[in-house]
Amino acid sequence: MKVFQKIVFALTTFVLALLSFGCAEKRSNEVVVYTYDSFVSEWGPGPELEKKFKEKTGLTLRLVDCGDALMALSRAEIEKNNVQADAILGLDTNCAKRAIDANILFPYETQNKSAIAQELYDSLQKSGESFITPFDFSHFAMIFDTESKVPAPETLSDLANPIYEKKIILMDPRTSTPGLGFVAWTESVFGKDALDFWKKLKPNILTFSPSWSAGYGLFTNGEAPLVISYTTSPAYHVEYDKSDRFRAILFPEGHPWSVEGVAILNGAKNPEGAKKFIDFLTSEEGQAVLPLTQWMYPANGSVRLPQSYQKAAPIPAKTLVSDPDSVQSLSEEVVKILSE
């Protein structure tokens, strides 16, 4: 079976290489970006950004759905010696170091850097070089269905209470940035006791979905009353569903944040086009697309937010910070526990 998989992978890589070679002359007019499913969906920012980018630059933006951001990163790592995309979008606070250490990124400093808070840059950089450019951010939070028959948890520790048996939806930290973000949350709060917390939490996890879209979809379909997402997620329901049924719960322990970034890939066939995309995405015009499609705070501070954010996107009093290496180590142990 392993031999068969290797053959399939080799053939796939060969075909991609041929396609890439055949299209090389056309790539000066196209920018290829690896990203995640919700970004490219019809209700996400992708379609509008593709349209506006074409109008602004004359270049075609092709957003490639890789599933979740960590899947996009894994694909870019596999292809590092035969790069198929020009940029990667969705690298966040907990996986930025991994991307930089893999030597798959090309440094670039956007012309809009002065409009972006330095603390957003700091959360994505291993050193002074600007490998990853922030484009949005929010805090991780548990989203609660107020119409459920269980009370809302008041602390992170409460999630291990037997009352929430099979009532929590999480995402796989190997493939999903919110999944890894929740692991980072437990590492920040419980430290060396984090694994003990996960052992108690295990009976309460309904599913470990591969991506945010899959997990949040189960939640809104009523499969469970709690899901890991972002403090900004309920603003969507206020804006479009005219409902405050779903609420982000703020815990006294604090919340980790997710700063998402975009970066140029080493060996990109159209690096100049990738630079133009990053400049456009971080411009006021590009950033204005995000609040009502991406449902995250735009990194460019000049963008005006809709009222739904004021009503349903609470800001935690405390932002938690984790060590990426510790989070990765804990993630591996968590997967083992949940696989037993």
Coordinates of C-alpha atoms in Angstrom, one line a residue, residues 70 92-95 97 140 173-174 176-189 191 194-195 198 256 320-335:
L70 CA -2.4 23.8 8.0
D92 CA -1.4 32.2 11.9
T93 CA 0.3 32.8 15.2
N94 CA 0.7 29.1 16.0
C95 CA 2.1 27.9 12.7
K97 CA 7.4 29.6 13.1
F140 CA -10.3 32.2 19.8
P173 CA -4.7 20.4 15.4
R174 CA -2.8 18.6 12.7
S176 CA -6.8 23.1 11.4
T177 CA -5.5 26.4 12.8
P178 CA -8.5 26.8 15.2
G179 CA -7.8 23.2 16.3
L180 CA -4.1 24.1 17.0
G181 CA -5.3 27.4 18.6
F182 CA -7.4 25.5 21.1
V183 CA -4.4 23.4 22.0
A184 CA -2.4 26.6 22.5
W185 CA -5.2 27.9 24.7
T186 CA -5.0 24.9 27.0
E187 CA -1.2 25.1 27.1
S188 CA -1.3 28.8 28.1
V189 CA -3.8 28.2 30.9
G191 CA 0.8 24.5 31.5
A194 CA -2.7 20.5 30.1
L195 CA -2.6 16.8 29.3
W198 CA -7.4 16.9 27.9
P256 CA -5.3 33.4 22.7
L320 CA -2.7 34.8 26.1
V321 CA 0.6 34.0 24.4
S322 CA 2.1 30.5 23.9
D323 CA 5.4 29.1 22.8
P324 CA 4.9 27.5 19.3
D325 CA 7.3 24.6 20.1
S326 CA 5.5 23.8 23.3
V327 CA 2.1 23.9 21.5
Q328 CA 3.3 21.6 18.8
S329 CA 4.6 19.1 21.4
L330 CA 1.4 19.2 23.3
S331 CA -0.6 18.8 20.1
E332 CA 1.2 15.6 19.3
E333 CA 0.4 14.2 22.8
V334 CA -3.3 15.3 22.5
V335 CA -3.7 13.4 19.2

